[in-house]
Tab-separated table of C-alpha atoms in Angstrom:
chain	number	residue	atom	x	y	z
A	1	UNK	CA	-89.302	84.435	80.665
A	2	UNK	CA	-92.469	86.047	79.973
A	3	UNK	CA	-95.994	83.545	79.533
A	4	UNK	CA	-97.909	83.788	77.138
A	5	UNK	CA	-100.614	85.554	79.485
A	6	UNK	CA	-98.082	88.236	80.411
A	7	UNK	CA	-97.187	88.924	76.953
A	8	UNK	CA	-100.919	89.498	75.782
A	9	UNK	CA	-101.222	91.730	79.218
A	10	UNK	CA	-98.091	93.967	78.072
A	11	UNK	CA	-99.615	94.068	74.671
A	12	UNK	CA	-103.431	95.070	75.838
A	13	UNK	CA	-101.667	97.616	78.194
A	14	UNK	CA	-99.670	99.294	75.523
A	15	UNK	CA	-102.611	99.292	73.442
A	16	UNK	CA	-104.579	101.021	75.704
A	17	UNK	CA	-102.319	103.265	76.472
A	18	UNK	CA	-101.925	104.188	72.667
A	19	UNK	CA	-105.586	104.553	71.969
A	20	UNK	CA	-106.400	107.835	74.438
A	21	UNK	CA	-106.657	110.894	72.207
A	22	UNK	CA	-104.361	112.825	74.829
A	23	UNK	CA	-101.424	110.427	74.095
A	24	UNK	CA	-102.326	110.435	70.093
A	25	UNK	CA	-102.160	114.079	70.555
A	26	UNK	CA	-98.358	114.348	72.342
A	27	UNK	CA	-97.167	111.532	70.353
A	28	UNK	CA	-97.591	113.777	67.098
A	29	UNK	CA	-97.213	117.057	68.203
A	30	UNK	CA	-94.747	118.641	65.484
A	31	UNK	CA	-91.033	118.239	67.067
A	32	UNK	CA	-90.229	122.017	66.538
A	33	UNK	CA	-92.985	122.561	69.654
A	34	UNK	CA	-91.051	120.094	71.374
A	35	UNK	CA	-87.680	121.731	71.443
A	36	UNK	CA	-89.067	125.309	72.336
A	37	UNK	CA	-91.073	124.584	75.151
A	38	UNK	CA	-87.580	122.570	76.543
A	39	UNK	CA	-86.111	125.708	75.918
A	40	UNK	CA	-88.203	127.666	77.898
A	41	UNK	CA	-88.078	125.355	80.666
A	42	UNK	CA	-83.995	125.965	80.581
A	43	UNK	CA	-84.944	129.709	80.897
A	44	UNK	CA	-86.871	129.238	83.878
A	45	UNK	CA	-84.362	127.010	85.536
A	46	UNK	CA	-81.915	129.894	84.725
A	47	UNK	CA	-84.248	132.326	86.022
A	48	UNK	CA	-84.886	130.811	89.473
A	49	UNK	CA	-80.699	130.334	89.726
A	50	UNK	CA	-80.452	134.209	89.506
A	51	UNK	CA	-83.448	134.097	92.219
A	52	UNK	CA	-81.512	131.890	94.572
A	53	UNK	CA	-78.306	133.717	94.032
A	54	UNK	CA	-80.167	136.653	95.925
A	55	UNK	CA	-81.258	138.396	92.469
A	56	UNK	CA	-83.994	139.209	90.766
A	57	UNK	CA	-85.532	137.942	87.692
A	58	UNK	CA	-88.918	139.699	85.640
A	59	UNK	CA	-89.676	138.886	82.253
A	60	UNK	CA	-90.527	142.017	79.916
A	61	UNK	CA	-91.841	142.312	76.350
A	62	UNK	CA	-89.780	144.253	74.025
A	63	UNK	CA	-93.256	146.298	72.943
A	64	UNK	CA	-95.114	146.039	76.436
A	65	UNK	CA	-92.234	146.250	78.800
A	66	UNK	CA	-92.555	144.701	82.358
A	67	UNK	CA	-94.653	141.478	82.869
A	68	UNK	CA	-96.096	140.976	79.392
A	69	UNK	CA	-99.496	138.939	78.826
A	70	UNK	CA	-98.561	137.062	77.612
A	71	UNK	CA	-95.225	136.141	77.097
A	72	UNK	CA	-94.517	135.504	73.940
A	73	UNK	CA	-91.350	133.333	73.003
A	74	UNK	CA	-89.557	132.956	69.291
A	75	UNK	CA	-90.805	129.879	67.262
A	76	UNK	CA	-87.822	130.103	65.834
A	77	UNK	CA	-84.557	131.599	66.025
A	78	UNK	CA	-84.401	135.322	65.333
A	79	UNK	CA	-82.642	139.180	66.161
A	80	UNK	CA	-82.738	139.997	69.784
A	81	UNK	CA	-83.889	143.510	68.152
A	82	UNK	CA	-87.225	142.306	66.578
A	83	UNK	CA	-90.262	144.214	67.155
A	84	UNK	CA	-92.648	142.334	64.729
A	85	UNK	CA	-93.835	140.675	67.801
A	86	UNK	CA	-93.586	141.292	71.717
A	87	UNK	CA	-90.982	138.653	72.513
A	88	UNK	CA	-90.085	138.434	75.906
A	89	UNK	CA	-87.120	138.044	77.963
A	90	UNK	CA	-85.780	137.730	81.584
A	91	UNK	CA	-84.961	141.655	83.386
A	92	UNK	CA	-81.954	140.272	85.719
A	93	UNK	CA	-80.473	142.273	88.725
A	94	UNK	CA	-77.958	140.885	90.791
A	95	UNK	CA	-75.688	143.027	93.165
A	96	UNK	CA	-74.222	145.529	91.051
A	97	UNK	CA	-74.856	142.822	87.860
A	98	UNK	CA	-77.845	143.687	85.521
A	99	UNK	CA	-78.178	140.997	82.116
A	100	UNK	CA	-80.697	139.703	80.606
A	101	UNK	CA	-81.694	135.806	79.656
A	102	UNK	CA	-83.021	135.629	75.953
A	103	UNK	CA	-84.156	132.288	74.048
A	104	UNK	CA	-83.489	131.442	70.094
A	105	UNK	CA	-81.077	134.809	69.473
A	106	UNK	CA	-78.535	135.003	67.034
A	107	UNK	CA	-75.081	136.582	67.917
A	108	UNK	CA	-71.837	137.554	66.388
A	109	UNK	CA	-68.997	135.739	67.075
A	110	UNK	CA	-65.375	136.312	66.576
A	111	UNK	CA	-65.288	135.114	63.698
A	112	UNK	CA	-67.980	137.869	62.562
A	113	UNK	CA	-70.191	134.152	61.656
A	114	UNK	CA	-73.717	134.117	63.240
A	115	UNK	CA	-74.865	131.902	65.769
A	116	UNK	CA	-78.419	130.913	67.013
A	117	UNK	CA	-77.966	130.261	70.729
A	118	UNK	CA	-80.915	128.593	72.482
A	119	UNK	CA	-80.599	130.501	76.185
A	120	UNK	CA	-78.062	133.165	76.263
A	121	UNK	CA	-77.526	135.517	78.959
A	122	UNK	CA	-76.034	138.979	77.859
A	123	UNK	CA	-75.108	142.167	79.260
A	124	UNK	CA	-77.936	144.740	79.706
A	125	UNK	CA	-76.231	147.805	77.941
A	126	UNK	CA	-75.134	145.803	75.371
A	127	UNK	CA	-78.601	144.518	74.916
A	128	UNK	CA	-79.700	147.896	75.388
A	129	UNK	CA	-77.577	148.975	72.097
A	130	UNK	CA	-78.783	146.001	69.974
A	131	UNK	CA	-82.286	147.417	70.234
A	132	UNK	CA	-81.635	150.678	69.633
A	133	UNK	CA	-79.799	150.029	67.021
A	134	UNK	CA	-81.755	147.531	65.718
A	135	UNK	CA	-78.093	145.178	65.653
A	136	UNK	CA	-76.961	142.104	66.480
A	137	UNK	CA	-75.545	141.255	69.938
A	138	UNK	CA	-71.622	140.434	70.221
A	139	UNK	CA	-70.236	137.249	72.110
A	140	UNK	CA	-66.972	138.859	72.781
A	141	UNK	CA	-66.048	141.520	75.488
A	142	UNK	CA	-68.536	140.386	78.310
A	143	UNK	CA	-71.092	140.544	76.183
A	144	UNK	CA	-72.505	137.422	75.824
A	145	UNK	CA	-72.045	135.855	79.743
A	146	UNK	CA	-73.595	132.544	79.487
A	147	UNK	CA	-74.363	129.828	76.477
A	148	UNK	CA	-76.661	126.865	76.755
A	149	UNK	CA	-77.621	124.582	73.783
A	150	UNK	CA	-80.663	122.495	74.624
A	151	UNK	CA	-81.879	119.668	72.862
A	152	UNK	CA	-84.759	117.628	73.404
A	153	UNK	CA	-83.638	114.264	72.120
A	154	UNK	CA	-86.013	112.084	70.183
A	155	UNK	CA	-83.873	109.097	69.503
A	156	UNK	CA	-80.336	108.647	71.533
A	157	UNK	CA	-77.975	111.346	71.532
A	158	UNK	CA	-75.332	110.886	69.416
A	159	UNK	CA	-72.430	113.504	69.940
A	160	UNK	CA	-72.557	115.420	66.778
A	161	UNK	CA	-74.961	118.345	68.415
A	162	UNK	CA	-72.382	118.407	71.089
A	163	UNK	CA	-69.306	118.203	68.361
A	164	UNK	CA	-71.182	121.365	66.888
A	165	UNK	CA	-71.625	123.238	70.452
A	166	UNK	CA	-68.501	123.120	71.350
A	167	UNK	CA	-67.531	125.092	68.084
A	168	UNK	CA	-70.006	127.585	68.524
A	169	UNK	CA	-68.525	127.997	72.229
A	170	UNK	CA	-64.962	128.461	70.478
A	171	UNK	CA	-66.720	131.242	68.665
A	172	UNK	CA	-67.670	133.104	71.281
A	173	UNK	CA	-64.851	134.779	73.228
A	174	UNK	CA	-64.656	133.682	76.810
A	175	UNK	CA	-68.059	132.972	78.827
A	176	UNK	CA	-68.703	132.786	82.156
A	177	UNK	CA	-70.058	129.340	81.345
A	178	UNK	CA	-71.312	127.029	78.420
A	179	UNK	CA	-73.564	124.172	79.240
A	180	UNK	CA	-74.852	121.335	77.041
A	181	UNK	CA	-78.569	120.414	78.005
A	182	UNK	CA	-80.773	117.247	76.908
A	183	UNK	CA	-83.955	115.747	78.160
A	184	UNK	CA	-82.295	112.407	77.953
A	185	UNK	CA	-78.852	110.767	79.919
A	186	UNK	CA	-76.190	109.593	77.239
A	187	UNK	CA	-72.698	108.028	78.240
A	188	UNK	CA	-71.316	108.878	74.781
A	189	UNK	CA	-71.986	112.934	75.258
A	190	UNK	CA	-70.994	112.380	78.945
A	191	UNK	CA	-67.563	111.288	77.562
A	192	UNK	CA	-67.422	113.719	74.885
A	193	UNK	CA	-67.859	116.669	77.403
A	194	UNK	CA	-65.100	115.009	80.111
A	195	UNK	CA	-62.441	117.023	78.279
A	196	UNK	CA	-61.156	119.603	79.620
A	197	UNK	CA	-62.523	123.324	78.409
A	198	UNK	CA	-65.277	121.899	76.926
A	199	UNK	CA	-68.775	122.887	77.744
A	200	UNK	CA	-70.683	121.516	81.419
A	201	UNK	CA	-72.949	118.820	79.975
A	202	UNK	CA	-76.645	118.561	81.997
A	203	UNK	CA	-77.718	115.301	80.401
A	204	UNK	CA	-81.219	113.886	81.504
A	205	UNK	CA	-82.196	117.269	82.757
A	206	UNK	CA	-86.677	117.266	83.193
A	207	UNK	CA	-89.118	118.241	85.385
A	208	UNK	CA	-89.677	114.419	86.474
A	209	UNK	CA	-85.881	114.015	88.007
A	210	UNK	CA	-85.919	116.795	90.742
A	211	UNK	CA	-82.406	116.097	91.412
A	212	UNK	CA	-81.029	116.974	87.519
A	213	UNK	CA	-82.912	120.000	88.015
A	214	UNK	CA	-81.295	120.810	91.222
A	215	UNK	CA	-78.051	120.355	89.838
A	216	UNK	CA	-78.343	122.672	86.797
A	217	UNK	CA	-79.496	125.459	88.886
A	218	UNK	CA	-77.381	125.030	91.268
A	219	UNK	CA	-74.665	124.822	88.475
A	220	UNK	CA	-75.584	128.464	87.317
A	221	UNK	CA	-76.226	129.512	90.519
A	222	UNK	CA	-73.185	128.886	91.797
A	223	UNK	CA	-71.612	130.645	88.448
A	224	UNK	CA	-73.598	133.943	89.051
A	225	UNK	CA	-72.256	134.528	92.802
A	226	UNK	CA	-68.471	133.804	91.636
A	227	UNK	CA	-69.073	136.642	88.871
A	228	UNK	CA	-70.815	138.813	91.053
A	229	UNK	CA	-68.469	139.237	93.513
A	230	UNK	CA	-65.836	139.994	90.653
B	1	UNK	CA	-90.768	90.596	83.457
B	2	UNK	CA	-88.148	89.286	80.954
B	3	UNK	CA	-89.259	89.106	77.342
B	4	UNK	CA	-87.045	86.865	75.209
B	5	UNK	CA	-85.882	88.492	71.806
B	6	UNK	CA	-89.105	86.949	69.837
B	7	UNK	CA	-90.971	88.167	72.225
B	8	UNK	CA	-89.261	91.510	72.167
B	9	UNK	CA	-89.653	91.561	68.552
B	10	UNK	CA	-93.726	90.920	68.774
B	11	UNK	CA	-93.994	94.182	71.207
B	12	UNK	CA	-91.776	96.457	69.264
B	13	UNK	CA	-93.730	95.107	65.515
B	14	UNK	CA	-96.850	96.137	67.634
B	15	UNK	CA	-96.078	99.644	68.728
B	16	UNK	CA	-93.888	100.588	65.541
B	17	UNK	CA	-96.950	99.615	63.666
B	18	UNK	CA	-99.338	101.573	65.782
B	19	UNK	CA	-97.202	104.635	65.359
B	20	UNK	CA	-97.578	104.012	61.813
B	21	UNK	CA	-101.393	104.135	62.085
B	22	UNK	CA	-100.576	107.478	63.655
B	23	UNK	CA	-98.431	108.829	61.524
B	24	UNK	CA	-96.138	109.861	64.334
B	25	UNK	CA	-93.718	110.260	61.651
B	26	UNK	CA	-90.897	112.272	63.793
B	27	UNK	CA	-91.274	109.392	66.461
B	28	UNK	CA	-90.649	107.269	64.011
B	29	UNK	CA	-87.636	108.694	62.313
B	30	UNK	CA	-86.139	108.947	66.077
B	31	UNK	CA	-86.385	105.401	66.512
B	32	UNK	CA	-84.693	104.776	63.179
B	33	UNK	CA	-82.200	107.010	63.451
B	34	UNK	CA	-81.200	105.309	67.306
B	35	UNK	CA	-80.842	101.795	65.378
B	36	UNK	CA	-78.735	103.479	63.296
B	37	UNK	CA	-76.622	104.808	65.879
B	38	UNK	CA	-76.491	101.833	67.352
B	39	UNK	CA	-75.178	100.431	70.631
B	40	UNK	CA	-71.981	101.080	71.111
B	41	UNK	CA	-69.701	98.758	73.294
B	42	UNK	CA	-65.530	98.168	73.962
B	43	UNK	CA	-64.138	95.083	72.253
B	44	UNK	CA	-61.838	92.835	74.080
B	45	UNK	CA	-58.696	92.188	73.989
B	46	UNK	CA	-58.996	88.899	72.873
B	47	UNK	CA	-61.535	89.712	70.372
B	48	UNK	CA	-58.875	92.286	68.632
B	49	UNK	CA	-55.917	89.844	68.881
B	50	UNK	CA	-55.543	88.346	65.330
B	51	UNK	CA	-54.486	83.992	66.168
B	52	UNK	CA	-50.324	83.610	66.507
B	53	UNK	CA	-49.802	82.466	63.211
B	54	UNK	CA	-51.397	85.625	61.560
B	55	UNK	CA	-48.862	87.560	63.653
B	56	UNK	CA	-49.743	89.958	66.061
B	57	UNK	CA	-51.289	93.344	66.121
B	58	UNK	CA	-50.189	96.035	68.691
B	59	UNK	CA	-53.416	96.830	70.382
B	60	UNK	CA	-52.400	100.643	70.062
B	61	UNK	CA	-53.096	100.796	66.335
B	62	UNK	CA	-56.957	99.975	66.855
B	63	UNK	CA	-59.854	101.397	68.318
B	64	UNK	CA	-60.957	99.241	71.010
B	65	UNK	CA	-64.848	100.514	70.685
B	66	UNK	CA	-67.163	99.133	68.027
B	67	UNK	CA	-70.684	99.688	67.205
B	68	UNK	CA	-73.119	97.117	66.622
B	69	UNK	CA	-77.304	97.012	65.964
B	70	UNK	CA	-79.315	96.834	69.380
B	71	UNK	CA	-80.993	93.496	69.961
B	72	UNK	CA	-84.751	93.201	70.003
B	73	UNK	CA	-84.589	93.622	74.014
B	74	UNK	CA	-82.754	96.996	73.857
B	75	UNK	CA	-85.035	98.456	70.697
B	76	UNK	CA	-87.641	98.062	73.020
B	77	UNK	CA	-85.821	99.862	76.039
B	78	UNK	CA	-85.288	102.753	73.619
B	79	UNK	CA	-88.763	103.055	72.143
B	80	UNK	CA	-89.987	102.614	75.494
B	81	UNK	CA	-87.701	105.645	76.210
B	82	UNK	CA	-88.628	107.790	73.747
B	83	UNK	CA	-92.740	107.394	74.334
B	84	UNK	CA	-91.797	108.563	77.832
B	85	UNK	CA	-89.997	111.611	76.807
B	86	UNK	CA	-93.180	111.858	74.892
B	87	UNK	CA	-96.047	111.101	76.636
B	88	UNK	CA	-94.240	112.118	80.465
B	89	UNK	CA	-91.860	114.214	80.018
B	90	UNK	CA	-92.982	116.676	77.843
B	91	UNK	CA	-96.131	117.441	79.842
B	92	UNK	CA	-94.126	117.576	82.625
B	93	UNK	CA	-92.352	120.912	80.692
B	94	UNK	CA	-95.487	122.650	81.432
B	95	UNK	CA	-95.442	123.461	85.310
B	96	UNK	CA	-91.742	123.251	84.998
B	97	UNK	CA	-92.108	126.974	82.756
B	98	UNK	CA	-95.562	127.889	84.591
B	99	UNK	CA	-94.082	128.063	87.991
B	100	UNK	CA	-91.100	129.531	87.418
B	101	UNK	CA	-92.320	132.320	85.243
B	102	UNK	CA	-95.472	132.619	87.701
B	103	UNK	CA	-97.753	132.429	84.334
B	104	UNK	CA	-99.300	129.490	82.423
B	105	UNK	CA	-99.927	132.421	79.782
B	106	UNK	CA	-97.130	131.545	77.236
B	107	UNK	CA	-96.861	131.445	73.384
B	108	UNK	CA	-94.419	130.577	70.675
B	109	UNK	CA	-94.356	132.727	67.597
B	110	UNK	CA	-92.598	133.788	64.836
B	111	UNK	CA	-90.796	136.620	63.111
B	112	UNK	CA	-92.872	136.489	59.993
B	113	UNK	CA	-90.070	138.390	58.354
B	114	UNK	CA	-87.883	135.893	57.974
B	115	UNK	CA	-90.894	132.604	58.412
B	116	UNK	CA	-94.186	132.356	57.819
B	117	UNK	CA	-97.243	130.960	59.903
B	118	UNK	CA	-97.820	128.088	58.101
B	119	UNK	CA	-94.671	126.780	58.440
B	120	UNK	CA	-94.344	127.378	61.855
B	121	UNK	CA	-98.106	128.130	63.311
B	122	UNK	CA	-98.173	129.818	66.701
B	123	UNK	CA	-98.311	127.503	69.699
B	124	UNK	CA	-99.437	127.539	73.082
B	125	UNK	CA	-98.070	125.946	76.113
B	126	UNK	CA	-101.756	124.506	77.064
B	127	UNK	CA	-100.317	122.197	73.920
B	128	UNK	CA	-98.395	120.053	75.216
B	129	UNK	CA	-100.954	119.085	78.136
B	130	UNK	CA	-104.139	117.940	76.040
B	131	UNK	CA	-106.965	116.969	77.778
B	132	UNK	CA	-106.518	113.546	79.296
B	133	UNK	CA	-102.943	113.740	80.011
B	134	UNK	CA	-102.954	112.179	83.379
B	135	UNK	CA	-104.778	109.035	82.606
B	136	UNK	CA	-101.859	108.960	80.082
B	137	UNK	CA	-99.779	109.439	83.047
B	138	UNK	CA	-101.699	106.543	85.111
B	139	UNK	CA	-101.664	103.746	82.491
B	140	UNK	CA	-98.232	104.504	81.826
B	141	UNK	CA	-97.574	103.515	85.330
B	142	UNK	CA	-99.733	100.563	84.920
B	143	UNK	CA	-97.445	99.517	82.245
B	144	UNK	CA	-93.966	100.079	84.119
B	145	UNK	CA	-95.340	97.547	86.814
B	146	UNK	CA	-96.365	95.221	84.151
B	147	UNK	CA	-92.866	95.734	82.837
B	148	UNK	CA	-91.111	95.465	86.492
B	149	UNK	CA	-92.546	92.220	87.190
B	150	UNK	CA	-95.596	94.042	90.107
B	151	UNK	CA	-93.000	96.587	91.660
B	152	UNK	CA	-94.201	99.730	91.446
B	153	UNK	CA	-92.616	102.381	89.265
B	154	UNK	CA	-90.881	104.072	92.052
B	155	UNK	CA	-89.214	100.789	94.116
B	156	UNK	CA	-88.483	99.663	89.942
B	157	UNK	CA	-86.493	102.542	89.861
């Protein structure tokens, strides 16, 4: 057991840890920052798996086109046909295969009910029409190829985000693939996604565990050759 | 090091108390809302089995998994989680987006048709590195070796 000593050295350490401005500063950052900027890191994972599937991946601003400066991503959750800023999204080419990786979009599902989805990869034409037509994007048809819910977890995961993902995924027609994404490991969600047909869970996925990341992408990667070659 | 449950207790009082001071209010609601969840753990057998002369219970018609509050030992192991995600992990995010988008030139903002500014003020990814972030990073390796009895972080696992 701990002395005495050792417990006042844990407790100065902590302390001292808590008292620099730069951890003040993360430790209340408003959560809704939090959650976006995982989201974007999911997008760039999913942008270097096109990359390594041979492809190519550019982000473009729906005002400013190719390369925007900068790159502007939703705050929250909004039409993949706004203008009222330059939001930006991934140009993908791959073989014959040309889509597009959006964050915070809402779709249509079947059910005609729309869904936010937090990475989505959708057709080009189709995303092509939403714009012009200042619409909403589909889920069925091909439209919508890939679905990702990401959640950066600020307490342990319990499974009702991934009790309400896997409805949204019913909702969608068939996908390519759906994947359930957290910043932090949980056995219950692990279990939860072991059924079969329900969506690829990549729990404990961050920048500081190489190996999670290598995983996911090559997860999607893997996913974007099969459906290229089809 | 091993901290007994008092002592457990004493740590977790001490950080709860200085995230408080901080009004790290959605910190704070995370760790409440992971004692609420719970730990969650499979009973045994013999723990289900009523004694013979209640009769017996077919161990089909229960659930064998049952939730109960985490000890002092494991709050601490889950605030000590969530101040990572916090403090590591989420700086971290940064050169995870910059080098895969080939920019560090990246904002959040949005649709003020349907939300306002205020609500929901435009953020950039500089953010969620402040200035000082890797002496964060350093004395909160200083504390895992406290916490692994001298190993460093990486042979602590």
């Amino acid at each position: 057991m701990a002395t005495q000593q050792e417990l006042n050295d844990l407790l100065a350490a902590i302390d001292s840890l808590l008292s620099l401005s730069a951890a003040q500063i993360l430790l209340t950052l408003n959560s809704n920052t939090c959650e976006r900027a995982y989201e974007a890191y999911v997008l760039a994972l999913c942008m270097e798996a096109v990359r390594r599937a041979g492809g190519t991946a550019v982000l473009a601003g729906i005002q400013t086109g190719i390369n925007p400066n900068p790159v502007v991503f939703r705050g929250a959750p909004g039409s993949m046909a706004s203008q009222n800023q330059d939001f930006a999204y991934a140009n993908c080419v791959l073989g014959s295969k040309r889509f597009e990786l959006h964050l915070d979009v809402e779709y249509q599902g079947s059910s005609k009910a729309l869904h936010e989805i937090d990475v989505s990869m959708c057709d080009e034409d189709h995303a092509q029409a939403v714009r012009t037509t200042n619409a909403t994007p589909k889920t069925e048809g091909n439209k919508l190829l890939m679905a990702f819910e990401c959640k950066f977890y600020e307490n342990a995961p319990g499974v009702s985000l991934g009790r309400t993902f896997v409805g949204l995924v019913a909702d969608c027609g068939t996908l390519r693939m759906a994947g359930f994404v957290a910043n932090l490991p949980s056995d219950k969600l692990g279990q939860y996604f072991s059924m079969k047909s329900r969506p690829h869970p990549f729990l404990g996925l961050t920048p500081t565990d190489q190996q999670s990341e290598e995983r996911f992408i090559h997860n999607v990667e893997q996913e974007l050759r099969k459906w290229e070659r089809s | 090091m091993v901290l007994n449950e008092d002592d457990a207790a004493a740590v977790n009082r001490s950080i709860l108390d200085r995230l408080s001071k901080l009004d790290a209010h959605e910190l704070l609601n995370g760790i409440d809302e992971s004692r609420r969840l719970g730990i969650e753990e499979i009973v045994s057998e013999e723990e289900i089995r009523p004694e013979r002369k209640k009769g017996t219970v077919h161990l089909k018609q229960v659930a064998r998994t049952r939730k109960r509050p985490p000890s002092n030992q494991e709050l601490l192991g889950i605030i000590l989680r969530l101040l990572a995600e916090r403090l590591i992990t989420l700086p971290s995010l940064r050169s995870g987006i910059s080098k895969r988008l080939g920019t560090e030139n990246v904002l959040w903002r949005v649709d003020t048709e349907f939300v306002t500014q205020e609500r929901i003020p435009e953020v950039h990814l500089k953010a969620i590195v402040p200035e000082g972030s890797d002496v964060v990073k350093s004395r909160w390796d200083e504390l895992q070796i406290l916490l692994s009895n001298g190993k460093s972080p990486e042979e602590a696992g």
